């Protein structure tokens, strides 16, 4: 097992290299770039991705970027018309675009080996500092949402499998279908209207993860305040994510319940609880556990994006989205690097969890 873990850990850098290389190549042909963003601002034609404007914006050189579509010549970009070509060339030099693509890529890979993610073009801060500042928000949303999804979906799926075809199964399936059909962001808006002072009740806060006076509160009050702010965004994410896992759990248990070893266990006189949780549970949960990394990664980095916007939560998903819109390449590739690293590590954790659930699984014993 140790050899398998070391093998998987050795593959992580190669996988990250492939992810970064593919996205770097795609950005070479993507229209727009940081130089164009600055020229558009000078021409007063820039459009912000969101209503919120990041503080401390300025023109800063950064490492690990892809080139803009403009080459620095006035004719390469219409927004450059009427501007001094020397000024445009200086912008390209400041951003590092005067170097060939392979040089920039090699420098980016070298820096990433030491976890040096460069410096943001439009925020006068290091990318690693930005990621560390935003990561707790995304982790809070992702971890609590994923835990609640599993706490709700697994028992509900087991109950539906045991009572397959009953009135409970039919009614709960209707609720699951409704939850699956309603997008998380739409449910979030409904929660705001009903519970956050939109029209009816004003029970929960609308912005942020903590109150303005959080530092002055006692620790019990801080914990309550934190969960008070988390209630609505996490509820919106759970509603949008528990349906698939519930049906997956149900189908997994139904598939195992109908197998011969379950009939044999019942014939031996074992109680229904012993059969269900002593034999069926271990086998049926393998497929459910396999989806844990994907669920957590989805909650961390994709499912929470619109939730972060709606509830004004300054997390990592929103940071990456704004970086793409603004063509802030160091932030864009830095967040991609962090996303990929966390996802690969979670996949490894998933395999190890397989072994904990069923010791018969031995990855190291597989034939090459």
Tab-separated table of N, CA and C in Angstrom, residues 75-157:
chain	number	residue	atom	x	y	z
A	75	UNK	N	-1.243	48.292	-34.454
A	75	UNK	CA	-2.270	47.734	-35.314
A	75	UNK	C	-2.805	46.411	-34.832
A	76	UNK	N	-2.190	45.811	-33.790
A	76	UNK	CA	-2.618	44.496	-33.322
A	76	UNK	C	-3.893	44.561	-32.516
A	77	UNK	N	-4.217	45.722	-32.011
A	77	UNK	CA	-5.399	45.859	-31.166
A	77	UNK	C	-5.982	47.241	-31.414
A	78	UNK	N	-7.274	47.286	-31.711
A	78	UNK	CA	-7.878	48.570	-32.079
A	78	UNK	C	-7.814	49.580	-30.950
A	79	UNK	N	-7.845	49.078	-29.697
A	79	UNK	CA	-7.771	49.994	-28.575
A	79	UNK	C	-6.434	50.688	-28.460
A	80	UNK	N	-5.418	50.175	-29.176
A	80	UNK	CA	-4.100	50.791	-29.110
A	80	UNK	C	-3.947	51.960	-30.073
A	81	UNK	N	-4.913	52.153	-30.934
A	81	UNK	CA	-4.811	53.233	-31.906
A	81	UNK	C	-4.791	54.582	-31.192
A	82	UNK	N	-3.849	55.408	-31.582
A	82	UNK	CA	-3.720	56.725	-30.977
A	82	UNK	C	-2.808	56.756	-29.772
A	83	UNK	N	-2.279	55.598	-29.346
A	83	UNK	CA	-1.381	55.541	-28.196
A	83	UNK	C	0.056	55.379	-28.681
A	84	UNK	N	0.964	55.813	-27.863
A	84	UNK	CA	2.385	55.765	-28.200
A	84	UNK	C	2.844	54.298	-28.275
A	85	UNK	N	3.416	53.848	-29.400
A	85	UNK	CA	3.903	52.470	-29.502
A	85	UNK	C	4.954	52.148	-28.449
A	86	UNK	N	5.735	53.147	-28.046
A	86	UNK	CA	6.742	52.908	-27.010
A	86	UNK	C	6.084	52.546	-25.686
A	87	UNK	N	4.958	53.205	-25.378
A	87	UNK	CA	4.219	52.914	-24.159
A	87	UNK	C	3.674	51.488	-24.189
A	88	UNK	N	3.146	51.063	-25.330
A	88	UNK	CA	2.598	49.713	-25.454
A	88	UNK	C	3.717	48.680	-25.334
A	89	UNK	N	4.869	48.962	-25.951
A	89	UNK	CA	5.998	48.050	-25.837
A	89	UNK	C	6.475	47.935	-24.396
A	90	UNK	N	6.421	49.052	-23.659
A	90	UNK	CA	6.818	49.029	-22.262
A	90	UNK	C	5.846	48.182	-21.429
A	91	UNK	N	4.554	48.263	-21.756
A	91	UNK	CA	3.575	47.422	-21.064
A	91	UNK	C	3.875	45.947	-21.302
A	92	UNK	N	4.148	45.587	-22.544
A	92	UNK	CA	4.479	44.200	-22.844
A	92	UNK	C	5.734	43.750	-22.111
A	93	UNK	N	6.726	44.622	-22.018
A	93	UNK	CA	7.943	44.273	-21.303
A	93	UNK	C	7.673	44.124	-19.815
A	94	UNK	N	6.821	45.026	-19.256
A	94	UNK	CA	6.531	44.969	-17.831
A	94	UNK	C	5.798	43.688	-17.465
A	95	UNK	N	4.905	43.250	-18.336
A	95	UNK	CA	4.181	42.006	-18.074
A	95	UNK	C	5.003	40.778	-18.442
A	96	UNK	N	6.136	40.955	-19.087
A	96	UNK	CA	6.977	39.827	-19.467
A	96	UNK	C	6.643	39.244	-20.809
A	97	UNK	N	5.787	39.917	-21.595
A	97	UNK	CA	5.363	39.373	-22.872
A	97	UNK	C	6.374	39.608	-23.989
A	98	UNK	N	7.506	40.232	-23.669
A	98	UNK	CA	8.557	40.374	-24.666
A	98	UNK	C	9.392	39.109	-24.783
A	99	UNK	N	9.124	38.122	-23.912
A	99	UNK	CA	9.826	36.855	-23.940
A	99	UNK	C	9.000	35.818	-24.701
A	100	UNK	N	9.662	34.843	-25.341
A	100	UNK	CA	8.906	33.773	-26.025
A	100	UNK	C	8.052	32.983	-25.042
A	101	UNK	N	7.035	32.321	-25.579
A	101	UNK	CA	6.089	31.588	-24.741
A	101	UNK	C	6.773	30.479	-23.952
A	102	UNK	N	7.703	29.756	-24.600
A	102	UNK	CA	8.341	28.643	-23.894
A	102	UNK	C	9.205	29.130	-22.739
A	103	UNK	N	9.753	30.339	-22.846
A	103	UNK	CA	10.550	30.903	-21.754
A	103	UNK	C	9.645	31.220	-20.567
A	104	UNK	N	8.508	31.843	-20.855
A	104	UNK	CA	7.568	32.179	-19.775
A	104	UNK	C	7.022	30.928	-19.102
A	105	UNK	N	6.727	29.914	-19.921
A	105	UNK	CA	6.204	28.672	-19.349
A	105	UNK	C	7.254	27.990	-18.477
A	106	UNK	N	8.481	27.941	-18.938
A	106	UNK	CA	9.541	27.332	-18.146
A	106	UNK	C	9.770	28.063	-16.839
A	107	UNK	N	9.711	29.402	-16.876
A	107	UNK	CA	9.887	30.173	-15.653
A	107	UNK	C	8.730	29.923	-14.689
A	108	UNK	N	7.507	29.806	-15.242
A	108	UNK	CA	6.350	29.547	-14.394
A	108	UNK	C	6.467	28.186	-13.708
A	109	UNK	N	6.856	27.154	-14.456
A	109	UNK	CA	7.006	25.813	-13.881
A	109	UNK	C	8.088	25.818	-12.806
A	110	UNK	N	9.186	26.497	-13.068
A	110	UNK	CA	10.268	26.567	-12.081
A	110	UNK	C	9.794	27.223	-10.800
A	111	UNK	N	9.045	28.317	-10.920
A	111	UNK	CA	8.559	29.006	-9.728
A	111	UNK	C	7.513	28.183	-8.983
A	112	UNK	N	6.669	27.463	-9.742
A	112	UNK	CA	5.620	26.673	-9.100
A	112	UNK	C	6.206	25.515	-8.300
A	113	UNK	N	7.390	25.042	-8.674
A	113	UNK	CA	8.011	23.964	-7.911
A	113	UNK	C	8.306	24.393	-6.478
A	114	UNK	N	8.549	25.668	-6.280
A	114	UNK	CA	8.778	26.209	-4.934
A	114	UNK	C	7.540	26.908	-4.386
A	115	UNK	N	6.403	26.674	-5.032
A	115	UNK	CA	5.116	27.258	-4.654
A	115	UNK	C	5.158	28.781	-4.704
A	116	UNK	N	5.957	29.314	-5.603
A	116	UNK	CA	5.959	30.743	-5.880
A	116	UNK	C	4.998	30.984	-7.037
A	117	UNK	N	3.799	31.482	-6.734
A	117	UNK	CA	2.749	31.639	-7.735
A	117	UNK	C	2.777	32.996	-8.420
A	118	UNK	N	3.779	33.795	-8.161
A	118	UNK	CA	3.891	35.084	-8.831
A	118	UNK	C	3.105	36.175	-8.141
A	119	UNK	N	2.925	37.270	-8.871
A	119	UNK	CA	2.246	38.455	-8.345
A	119	UNK	C	1.126	38.870	-9.274
A	120	UNK	N	0.000	39.242	-8.694
A	120	UNK	CA	-1.163	39.637	-9.482
A	120	UNK	C	-0.853	40.855	-10.333
A	121	UNK	N	-1.401	40.879	-11.551
A	121	UNK	CA	-1.226	42.032	-12.420
A	121	UNK	C	-1.985	43.257	-11.919
A	122	UNK	N	-3.198	43.031	-11.419
A	122	UNK	CA	-4.090	44.137	-11.112
A	122	UNK	C	-4.353	44.319	-9.623
A	123	UNK	N	-3.775	43.468	-8.801
A	123	UNK	CA	-3.847	43.631	-7.349
A	123	UNK	C	-2.405	43.614	-6.857
A	124	UNK	N	-2.020	44.579	-6.145
A	124	UNK	CA	-0.621	44.713	-5.734
A	124	UNK	C	-0.302	43.743	-4.600
A	125	UNK	N	-0.500	42.440	-4.880
A	125	UNK	CA	-0.275	41.414	-3.876
A	125	UNK	C	0.222	40.136	-4.540
A	126	UNK	N	0.908	39.314	-3.766
A	126	UNK	CA	1.338	38.011	-4.258
A	126	UNK	C	0.124	37.096	-4.415
A	127	UNK	N	0.167	36.244	-5.436
A	127	UNK	CA	-0.960	35.347	-5.699
A	127	UNK	C	-1.170	34.384	-4.534
A	128	UNK	N	-0.089	33.885	-3.963
A	128	UNK	CA	-0.220	32.947	-2.844
A	128	UNK	C	-0.929	33.597	-1.663
A	129	UNK	N	-0.645	34.863	-1.407
A	129	UNK	CA	-1.330	35.563	-0.322
A	129	UNK	C	-2.816	35.704	-0.621
A	130	UNK	N	-3.151	36.009	-1.877
A	130	UNK	CA	-4.557	36.120	-2.267
A	130	UNK	C	-5.277	34.786	-2.084
A	131	UNK	N	-4.627	33.708	-2.517
A	131	UNK	CA	-5.240	32.386	-2.401
A	131	UNK	C	-5.457	32.016	-0.939
A	132	UNK	N	-4.461	32.269	-0.105
A	132	UNK	CA	-4.594	31.941	1.316
A	132	UNK	C	-5.669	32.777	1.995
A	133	UNK	N	-5.863	34.022	1.533
A	133	UNK	CA	-6.912	34.871	2.100
A	133	UNK	C	-8.305	34.388	1.711
A	134	UNK	N	-8.451	33.907	0.458
A	134	UNK	CA	-9.777	33.530	-0.036
A	134	UNK	C	-10.134	32.082	0.289
A	135	UNK	N	-9.111	31.241	0.490
A	135	UNK	CA	-9.360	29.814	0.658
A	135	UNK	C	-10.252	29.469	1.844
A	136	UNK	N	-10.119	30.116	3.019
A	136	UNK	CA	-11.001	29.742	4.138
A	136	UNK	C	-12.486	29.894	3.827
A	137	UNK	N	-12.849	30.887	3.032
A	137	UNK	CA	-14.263	31.068	2.681
A	137	UNK	C	-14.763	29.887	1.860
A	138	UNK	N	-14.001	29.510	0.833
A	138	UNK	CA	-14.402	28.389	-0.011
A	138	UNK	C	-14.389	27.080	0.758
A	139	UNK	N	-13.406	26.914	1.630
A	139	UNK	CA	-13.350	25.691	2.438
A	139	UNK	C	-14.554	25.612	3.365
A	140	UNK	N	-14.930	26.740	3.976
A	140	UNK	CA	-16.097	26.751	4.862
A	140	UNK	C	-17.350	26.311	4.120
A	141	UNK	N	-17.558	26.877	2.939
A	141	UNK	CA	-18.739	26.511	2.153
A	141	UNK	C	-18.666	25.061	1.698
A	142	UNK	N	-17.516	24.662	1.168
A	142	UNK	CA	-17.399	23.330	0.600
A	142	UNK	C	-17.475	22.211	1.624
A	143	UNK	N	-16.754	22.356	2.725
A	143	UNK	CA	-16.713	21.288	3.720
A	143	UNK	C	-18.068	21.109	4.393
A	144	UNK	N	-18.657	22.205	4.857
A	144	UNK	CA	-19.944	22.081	5.544
A	144	UNK	C	-21.041	21.614	4.596
A	145	UNK	N	-21.021	22.089	3.354
A	145	UNK	CA	-22.027	21.648	2.385
A	145	UNK	C	-21.878	20.163	2.088
A	146	UNK	N	-20.641	19.713	1.876
A	146	UNK	CA	-20.414	18.301	1.566
A	146	UNK	C	-20.801	17.405	2.734
A	147	UNK	N	-20.434	17.807	3.946
A	147	UNK	CA	-20.795	17.003	5.118
A	147	UNK	C	-22.308	16.899	5.271
A	148	UNK	N	-22.996	18.014	5.119
A	148	UNK	CA	-24.452	17.980	5.240
A	148	UNK	C	-25.096	17.159	4.128
A	149	UNK	N	-24.543	17.257	2.924
A	149	UNK	CA	-25.076	16.465	1.814
A	149	UNK	C	-24.979	14.979	2.127
A	150	UNK	N	-23.834	14.552	2.663
A	150	UNK	CA	-23.670	13.135	2.983
A	150	UNK	C	-24.510	12.730	4.190
A	151	UNK	N	-24.598	13.616	5.187
A	151	UNK	CA	-25.404	13.299	6.370
A	151	UNK	C	-26.878	13.131	5.992
A	152	UNK	N	-27.345	13.907	5.023
A	152	UNK	CA	-28.747	13.817	4.591
A	152	UNK	C	-28.939	12.697	3.573
A	153	UNK	N	-28.059	12.616	2.590
A	153	UNK	CA	-28.281	11.735	1.442
A	153	UNK	C	-28.105	10.263	1.775
A	154	UNK	N	-27.076	9.923	2.561
A	154	UNK	CA	-26.815	8.511	2.833
A	154	UNK	C	-27.956	7.871	3.634
A	155	UNK	N	-28.378	8.429	4.785
A	155	UNK	CA	-29.523	7.814	5.488
A	155	UNK	C	-30.804	7.826	4.652
A	156	UNK	N	-31.037	8.920	3.900
A	156	UNK	CA	-32.244	8.975	3.077
A	156	UNK	C	-32.194	7.933	1.966
A	157	UNK	N	-31.034	7.768	1.346
A	157	UNK	CA	-30.917	6.762	0.299
A	157	UNK	C	-31.098	5.351	0.825
